XYZ file of N, CA and C in Angstrom:
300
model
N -6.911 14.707 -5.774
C -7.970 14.606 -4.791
C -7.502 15.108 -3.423
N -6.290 14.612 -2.971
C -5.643 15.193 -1.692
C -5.479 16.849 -1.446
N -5.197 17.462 -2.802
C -5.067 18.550 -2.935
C -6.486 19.660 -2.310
N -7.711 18.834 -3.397
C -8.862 19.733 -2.923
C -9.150 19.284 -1.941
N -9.405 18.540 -1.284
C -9.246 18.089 0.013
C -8.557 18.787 1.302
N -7.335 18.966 1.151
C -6.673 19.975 1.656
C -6.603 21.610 1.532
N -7.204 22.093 0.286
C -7.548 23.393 0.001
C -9.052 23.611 0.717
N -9.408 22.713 0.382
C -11.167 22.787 1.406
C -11.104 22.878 3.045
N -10.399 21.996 3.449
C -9.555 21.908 4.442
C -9.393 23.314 5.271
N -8.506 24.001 4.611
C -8.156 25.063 4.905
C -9.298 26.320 4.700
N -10.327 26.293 3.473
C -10.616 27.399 3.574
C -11.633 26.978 4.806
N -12.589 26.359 4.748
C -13.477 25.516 6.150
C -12.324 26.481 7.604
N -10.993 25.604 7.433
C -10.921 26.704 8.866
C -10.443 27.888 8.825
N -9.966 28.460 7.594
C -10.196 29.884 7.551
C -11.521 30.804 7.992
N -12.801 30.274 6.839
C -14.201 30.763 7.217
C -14.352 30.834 8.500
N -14.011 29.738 9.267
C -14.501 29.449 10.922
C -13.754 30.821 11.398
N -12.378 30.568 11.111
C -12.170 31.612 12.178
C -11.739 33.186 12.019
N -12.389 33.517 10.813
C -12.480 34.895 10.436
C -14.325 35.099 10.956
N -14.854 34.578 10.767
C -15.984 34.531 10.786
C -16.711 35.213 12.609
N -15.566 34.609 13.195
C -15.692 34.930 14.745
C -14.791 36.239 14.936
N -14.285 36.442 14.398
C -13.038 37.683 14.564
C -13.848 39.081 13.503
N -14.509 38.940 12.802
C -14.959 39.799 12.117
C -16.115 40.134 12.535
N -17.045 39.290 13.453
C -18.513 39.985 14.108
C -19.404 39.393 13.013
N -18.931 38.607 12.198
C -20.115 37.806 11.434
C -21.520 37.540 12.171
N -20.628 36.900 12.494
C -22.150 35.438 13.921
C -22.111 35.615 15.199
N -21.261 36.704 15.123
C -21.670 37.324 16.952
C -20.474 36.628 17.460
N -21.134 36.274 18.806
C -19.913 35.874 19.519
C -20.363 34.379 19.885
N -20.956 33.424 19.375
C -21.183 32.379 19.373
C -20.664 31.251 17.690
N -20.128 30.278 18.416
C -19.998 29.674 17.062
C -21.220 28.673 16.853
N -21.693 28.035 15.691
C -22.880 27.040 16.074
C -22.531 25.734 16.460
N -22.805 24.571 16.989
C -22.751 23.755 17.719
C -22.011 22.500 16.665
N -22.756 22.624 15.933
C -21.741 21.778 14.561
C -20.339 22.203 13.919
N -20.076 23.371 13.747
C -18.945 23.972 13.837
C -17.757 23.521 14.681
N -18.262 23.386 16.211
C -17.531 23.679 17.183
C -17.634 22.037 17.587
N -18.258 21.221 17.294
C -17.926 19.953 17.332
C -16.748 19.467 16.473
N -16.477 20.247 15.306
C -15.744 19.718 14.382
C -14.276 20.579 14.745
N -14.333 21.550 15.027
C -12.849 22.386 15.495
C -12.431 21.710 16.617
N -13.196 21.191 17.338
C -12.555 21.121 18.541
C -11.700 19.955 18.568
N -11.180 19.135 17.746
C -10.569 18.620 17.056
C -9.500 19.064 16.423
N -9.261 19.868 15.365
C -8.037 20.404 14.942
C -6.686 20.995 15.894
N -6.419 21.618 17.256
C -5.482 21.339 17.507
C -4.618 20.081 17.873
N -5.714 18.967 18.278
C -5.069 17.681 18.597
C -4.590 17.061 17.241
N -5.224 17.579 16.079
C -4.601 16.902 14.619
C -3.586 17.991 13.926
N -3.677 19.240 14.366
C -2.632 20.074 14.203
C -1.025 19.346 14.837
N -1.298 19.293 15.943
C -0.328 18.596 17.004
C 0.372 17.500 16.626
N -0.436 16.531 16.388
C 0.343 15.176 15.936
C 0.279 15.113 14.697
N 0.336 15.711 13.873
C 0.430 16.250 12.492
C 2.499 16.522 12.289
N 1.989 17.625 13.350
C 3.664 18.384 13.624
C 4.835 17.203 13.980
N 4.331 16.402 15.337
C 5.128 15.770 15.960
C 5.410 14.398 15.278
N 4.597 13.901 14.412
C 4.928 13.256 13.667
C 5.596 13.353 12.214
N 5.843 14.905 11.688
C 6.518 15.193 10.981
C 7.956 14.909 11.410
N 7.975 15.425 12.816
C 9.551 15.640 13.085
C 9.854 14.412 13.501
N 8.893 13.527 13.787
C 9.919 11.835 14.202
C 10.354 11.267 13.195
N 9.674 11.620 12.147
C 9.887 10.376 11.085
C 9.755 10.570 9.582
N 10.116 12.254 9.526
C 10.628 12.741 8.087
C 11.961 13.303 8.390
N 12.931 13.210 7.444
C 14.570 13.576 7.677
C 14.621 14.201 6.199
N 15.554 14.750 6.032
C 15.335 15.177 4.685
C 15.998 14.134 3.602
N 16.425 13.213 4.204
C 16.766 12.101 2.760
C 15.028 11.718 2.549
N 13.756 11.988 3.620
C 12.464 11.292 3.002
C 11.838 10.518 4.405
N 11.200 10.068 3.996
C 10.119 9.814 5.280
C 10.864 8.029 5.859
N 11.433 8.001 6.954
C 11.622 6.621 7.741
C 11.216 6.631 8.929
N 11.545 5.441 9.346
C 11.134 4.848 10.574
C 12.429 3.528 11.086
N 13.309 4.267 12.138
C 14.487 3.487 12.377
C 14.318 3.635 14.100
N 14.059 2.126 14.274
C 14.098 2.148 16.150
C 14.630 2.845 16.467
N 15.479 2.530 16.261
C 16.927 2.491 17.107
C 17.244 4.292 17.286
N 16.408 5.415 16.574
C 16.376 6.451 16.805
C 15.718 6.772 18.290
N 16.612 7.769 19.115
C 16.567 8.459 19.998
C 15.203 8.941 20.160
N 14.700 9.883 19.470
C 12.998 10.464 19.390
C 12.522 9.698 19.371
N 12.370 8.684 18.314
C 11.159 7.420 18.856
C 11.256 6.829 19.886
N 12.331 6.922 20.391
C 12.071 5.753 21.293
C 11.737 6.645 22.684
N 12.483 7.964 22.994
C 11.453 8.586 23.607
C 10.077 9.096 23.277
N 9.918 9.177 22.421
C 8.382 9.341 21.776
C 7.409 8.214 22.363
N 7.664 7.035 22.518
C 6.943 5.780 22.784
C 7.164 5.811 24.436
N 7.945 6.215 24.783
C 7.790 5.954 26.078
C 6.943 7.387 26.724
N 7.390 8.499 26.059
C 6.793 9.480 26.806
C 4.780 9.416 26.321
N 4.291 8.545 25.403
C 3.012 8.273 25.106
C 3.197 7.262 25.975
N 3.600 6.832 26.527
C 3.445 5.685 27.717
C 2.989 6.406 29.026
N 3.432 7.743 29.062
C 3.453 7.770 30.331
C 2.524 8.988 29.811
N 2.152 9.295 28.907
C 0.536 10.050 28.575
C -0.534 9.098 28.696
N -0.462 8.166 28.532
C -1.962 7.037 28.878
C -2.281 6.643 30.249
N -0.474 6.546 30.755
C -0.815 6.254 32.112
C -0.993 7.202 33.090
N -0.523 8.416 32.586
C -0.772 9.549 34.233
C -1.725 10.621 33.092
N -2.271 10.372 32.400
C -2.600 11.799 31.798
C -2.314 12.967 32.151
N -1.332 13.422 32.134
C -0.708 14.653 32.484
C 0.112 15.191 31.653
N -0.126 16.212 30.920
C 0.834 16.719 30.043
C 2.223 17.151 30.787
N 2.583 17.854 31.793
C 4.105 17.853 32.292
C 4.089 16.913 32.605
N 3.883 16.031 33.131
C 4.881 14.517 33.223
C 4.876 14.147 32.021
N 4.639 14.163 30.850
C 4.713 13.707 29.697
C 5.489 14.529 28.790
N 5.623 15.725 29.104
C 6.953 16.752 28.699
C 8.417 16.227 28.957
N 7.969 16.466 30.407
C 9.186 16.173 31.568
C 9.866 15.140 30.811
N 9.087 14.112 30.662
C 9.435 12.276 30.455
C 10.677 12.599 29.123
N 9.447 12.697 28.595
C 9.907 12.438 26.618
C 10.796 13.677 26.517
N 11.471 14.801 27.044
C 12.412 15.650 26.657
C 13.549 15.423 27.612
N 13.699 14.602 28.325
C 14.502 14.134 29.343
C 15.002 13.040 28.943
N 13.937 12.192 28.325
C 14.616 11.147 27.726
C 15.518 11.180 26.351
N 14.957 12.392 25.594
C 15.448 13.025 24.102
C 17.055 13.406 24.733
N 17.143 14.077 25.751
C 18.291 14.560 25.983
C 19.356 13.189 26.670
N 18.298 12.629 27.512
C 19.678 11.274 27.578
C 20.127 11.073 26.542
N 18.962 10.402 25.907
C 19.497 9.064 24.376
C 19.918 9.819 23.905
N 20.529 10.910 23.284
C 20.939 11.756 22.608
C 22.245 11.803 22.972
């Protein structure tokens, strides 16, 4: 089930975005479309970043006491509180490089 799910997945945003690049539908996408994309880089994103906190190649954990998480949690600390993506760079890769 995950599989077609994920093959659907993909062709959905394939169609979308050949569809605009090829002169299909002009240069407008339709409004339902573009409600639903506008979404995928933020799940692209933490898709990624949560791959790399907490898969290693012995398999998928979760150990405090790791360096990335624990800047990970603080630098989403300081994304809620200043919404600002460079201070939230700044934070969490500054802190990766201390604890490290």
């Amino acid at each position: 089930m995950i599989w077609a799910l994920m093959i659907a997945t993909g062709l959905a945003n394939f169609a979308a975005r050949i569809s605009v690049f090829s002169g299909l539908l002009g240069s407008h996408i339709p409004p339902w479309a573009e409600r639903y994309l506008r979404f995928v880089p933020t799940s692209v994103l933490s898709a990624i970043i949560a791959a790399s906190l907490f898969v290693t190649p012995e398999g998928p954990q979760f150990d405090i006491s790791d360096p990335r998480i624990i800047a990970a949690l603080i630098a989403s600390g300081v994304a809620l509180v200043t919404r600002s993506v460079i201070a939230t760079l700044v934070v969490g890769l500054s802190l990766v490089w201390w604890l490290s």
